[in-house]
C-alpha positions as CSV (number, residue, x, y, z in Angstrom):
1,X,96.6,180.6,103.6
2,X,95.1,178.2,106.4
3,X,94.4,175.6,103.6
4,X,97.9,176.1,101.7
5,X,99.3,174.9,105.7
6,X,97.1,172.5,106.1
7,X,97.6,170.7,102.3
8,X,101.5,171.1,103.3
9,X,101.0,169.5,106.8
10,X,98.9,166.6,104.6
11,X,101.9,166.2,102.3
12,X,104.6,165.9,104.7
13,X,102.3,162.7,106.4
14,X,102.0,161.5,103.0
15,X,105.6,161.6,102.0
16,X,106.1,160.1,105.5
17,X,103.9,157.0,105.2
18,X,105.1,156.7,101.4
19,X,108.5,155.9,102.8
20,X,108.1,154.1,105.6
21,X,106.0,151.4,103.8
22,X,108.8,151.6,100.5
23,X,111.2,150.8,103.1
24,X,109.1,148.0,105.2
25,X,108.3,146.3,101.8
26,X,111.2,146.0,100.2
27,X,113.3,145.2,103.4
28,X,115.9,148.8,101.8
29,X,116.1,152.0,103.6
30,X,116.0,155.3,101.4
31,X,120.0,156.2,100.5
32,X,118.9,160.0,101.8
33,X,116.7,161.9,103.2
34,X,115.2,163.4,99.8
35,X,112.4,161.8,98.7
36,X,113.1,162.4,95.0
37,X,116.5,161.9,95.2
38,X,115.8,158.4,97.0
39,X,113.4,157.0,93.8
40,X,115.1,158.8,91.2
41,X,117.2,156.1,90.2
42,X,114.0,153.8,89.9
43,X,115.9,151.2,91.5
44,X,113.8,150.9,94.4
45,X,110.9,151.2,92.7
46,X,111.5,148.1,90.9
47,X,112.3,146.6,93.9
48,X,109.0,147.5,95.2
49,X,107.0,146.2,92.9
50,X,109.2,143.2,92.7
51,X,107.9,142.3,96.2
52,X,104.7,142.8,95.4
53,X,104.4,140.6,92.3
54,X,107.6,138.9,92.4
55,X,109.4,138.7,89.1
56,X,107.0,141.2,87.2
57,X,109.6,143.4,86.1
58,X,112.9,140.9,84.8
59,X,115.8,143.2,84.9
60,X,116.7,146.6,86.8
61,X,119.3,148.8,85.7
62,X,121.9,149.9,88.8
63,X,124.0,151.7,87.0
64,X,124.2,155.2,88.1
65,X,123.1,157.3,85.3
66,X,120.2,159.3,84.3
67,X,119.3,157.1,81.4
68,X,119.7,154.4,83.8
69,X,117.2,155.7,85.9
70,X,114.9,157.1,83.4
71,X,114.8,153.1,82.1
72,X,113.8,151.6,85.6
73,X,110.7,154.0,86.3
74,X,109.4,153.6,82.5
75,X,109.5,149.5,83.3
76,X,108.2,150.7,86.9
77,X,105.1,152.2,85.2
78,X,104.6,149.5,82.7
79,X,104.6,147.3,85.6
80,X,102.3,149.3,87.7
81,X,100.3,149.0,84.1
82,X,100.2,145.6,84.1
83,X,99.1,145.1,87.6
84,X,95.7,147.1,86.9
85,X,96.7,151.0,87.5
86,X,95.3,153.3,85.3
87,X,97.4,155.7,83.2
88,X,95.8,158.4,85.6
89,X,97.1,157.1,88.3
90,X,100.6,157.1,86.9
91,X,102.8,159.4,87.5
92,X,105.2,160.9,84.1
93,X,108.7,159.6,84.4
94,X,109.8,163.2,84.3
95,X,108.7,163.7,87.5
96,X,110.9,162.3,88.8
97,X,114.1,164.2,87.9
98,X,115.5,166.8,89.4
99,X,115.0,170.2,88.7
100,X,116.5,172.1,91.1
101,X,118.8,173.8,88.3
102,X,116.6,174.8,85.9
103,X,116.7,178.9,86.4
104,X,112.9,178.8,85.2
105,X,111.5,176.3,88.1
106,X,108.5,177.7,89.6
107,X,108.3,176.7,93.6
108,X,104.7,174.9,92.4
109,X,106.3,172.9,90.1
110,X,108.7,170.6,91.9
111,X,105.8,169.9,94.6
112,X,103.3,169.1,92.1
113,X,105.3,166.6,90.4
114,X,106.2,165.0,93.6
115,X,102.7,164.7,94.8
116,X,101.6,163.1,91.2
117,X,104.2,160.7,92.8
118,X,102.6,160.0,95.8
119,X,99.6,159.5,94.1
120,X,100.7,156.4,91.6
121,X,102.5,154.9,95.5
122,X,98.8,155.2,97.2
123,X,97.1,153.4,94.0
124,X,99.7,150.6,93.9
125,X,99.1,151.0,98.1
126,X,95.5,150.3,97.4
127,X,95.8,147.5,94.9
128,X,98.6,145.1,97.0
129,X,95.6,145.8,100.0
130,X,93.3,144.0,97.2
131,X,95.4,141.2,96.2
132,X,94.5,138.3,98.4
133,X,97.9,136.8,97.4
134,X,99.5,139.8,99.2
135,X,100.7,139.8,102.3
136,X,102.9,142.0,103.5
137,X,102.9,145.5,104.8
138,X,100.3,147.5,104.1
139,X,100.1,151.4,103.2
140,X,98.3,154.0,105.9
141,X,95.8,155.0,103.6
142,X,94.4,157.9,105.9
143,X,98.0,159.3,105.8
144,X,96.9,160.3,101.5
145,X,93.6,162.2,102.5
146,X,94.9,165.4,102.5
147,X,96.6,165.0,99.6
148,X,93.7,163.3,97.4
149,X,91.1,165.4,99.3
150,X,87.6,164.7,98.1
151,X,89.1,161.6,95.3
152,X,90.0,159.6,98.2
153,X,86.6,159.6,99.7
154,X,84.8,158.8,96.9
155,X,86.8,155.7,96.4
156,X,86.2,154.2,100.0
């Protein structure tokens, strides 16, 4: 129980740091407080990495629909792709939608795929930190640890 508490404690920093720096870098604040429902769109996203290697991904979609969406994280990832991320440090565009509906949703579920989430935001985090052309704000790493847990420190 203790460590279920403390992972959720670790998340909510995570989530926390994730979003201020978002913001910070791309200049945009989150359109509501739900983290998924901020990125969803994939809008920011590409704006992200847009500031990060300016004119890596050509065209974002802003219209407002799910396909829409489910275009802009796919060139998100291809992006994140092409600036050295692994596929295992990708996140699947599904996790990303909202499943909030679906009678079958196990509590787990919706968490894990956030976290896998968080996860592809600390890599791309770690790799603007490592391009010497980069310089604008940089991601709390520490803020990840208890949500990468023994990954993380094998890495530093």
């Amino acid at each position: 129980m203790e460590w279920r508490q403390q992972t959720s404690l670790s998340c909510a920093d995570s989530f926390s740091e994730a979003q201020r720096w978002i913001e910070e870098v791309t200049g945009k604040s989150f359109d509501c407080s739900d983290f998924r429902g901020a990125l969803e769109n994939g809008v920011l996203l590409c704006d992200l990495i847009n500031k990060l290697k300016p004119g890596i991904i050509k065209r974002v979609n802003r219209l407002s629909t799910p396909i829409a969406g489910l275009d802009n994280v796919s060139v998100f990832l291809k992006a994140c792709g092409k600036l050295g991320l692994n596929e295992s440090q990708l996140f699947h565009p599904g996790d990303l939608q909202d499943l909030s509906t679906r009678v079958t949703l196990k509590r787990d579920e919706s968490s894990r795929r956030l976290k896998n989430v968080l996860i592809t935001i600390y890599w791309l985090g770690r790799k603007a930190n490592q391009d010497l052309l980069y310089e604008g704000p940089q991601l709390n790493f520490k803020s990840f640890e208890g949500l990468l847990g023994l990954a993380l420190s094998r890495v530093n």
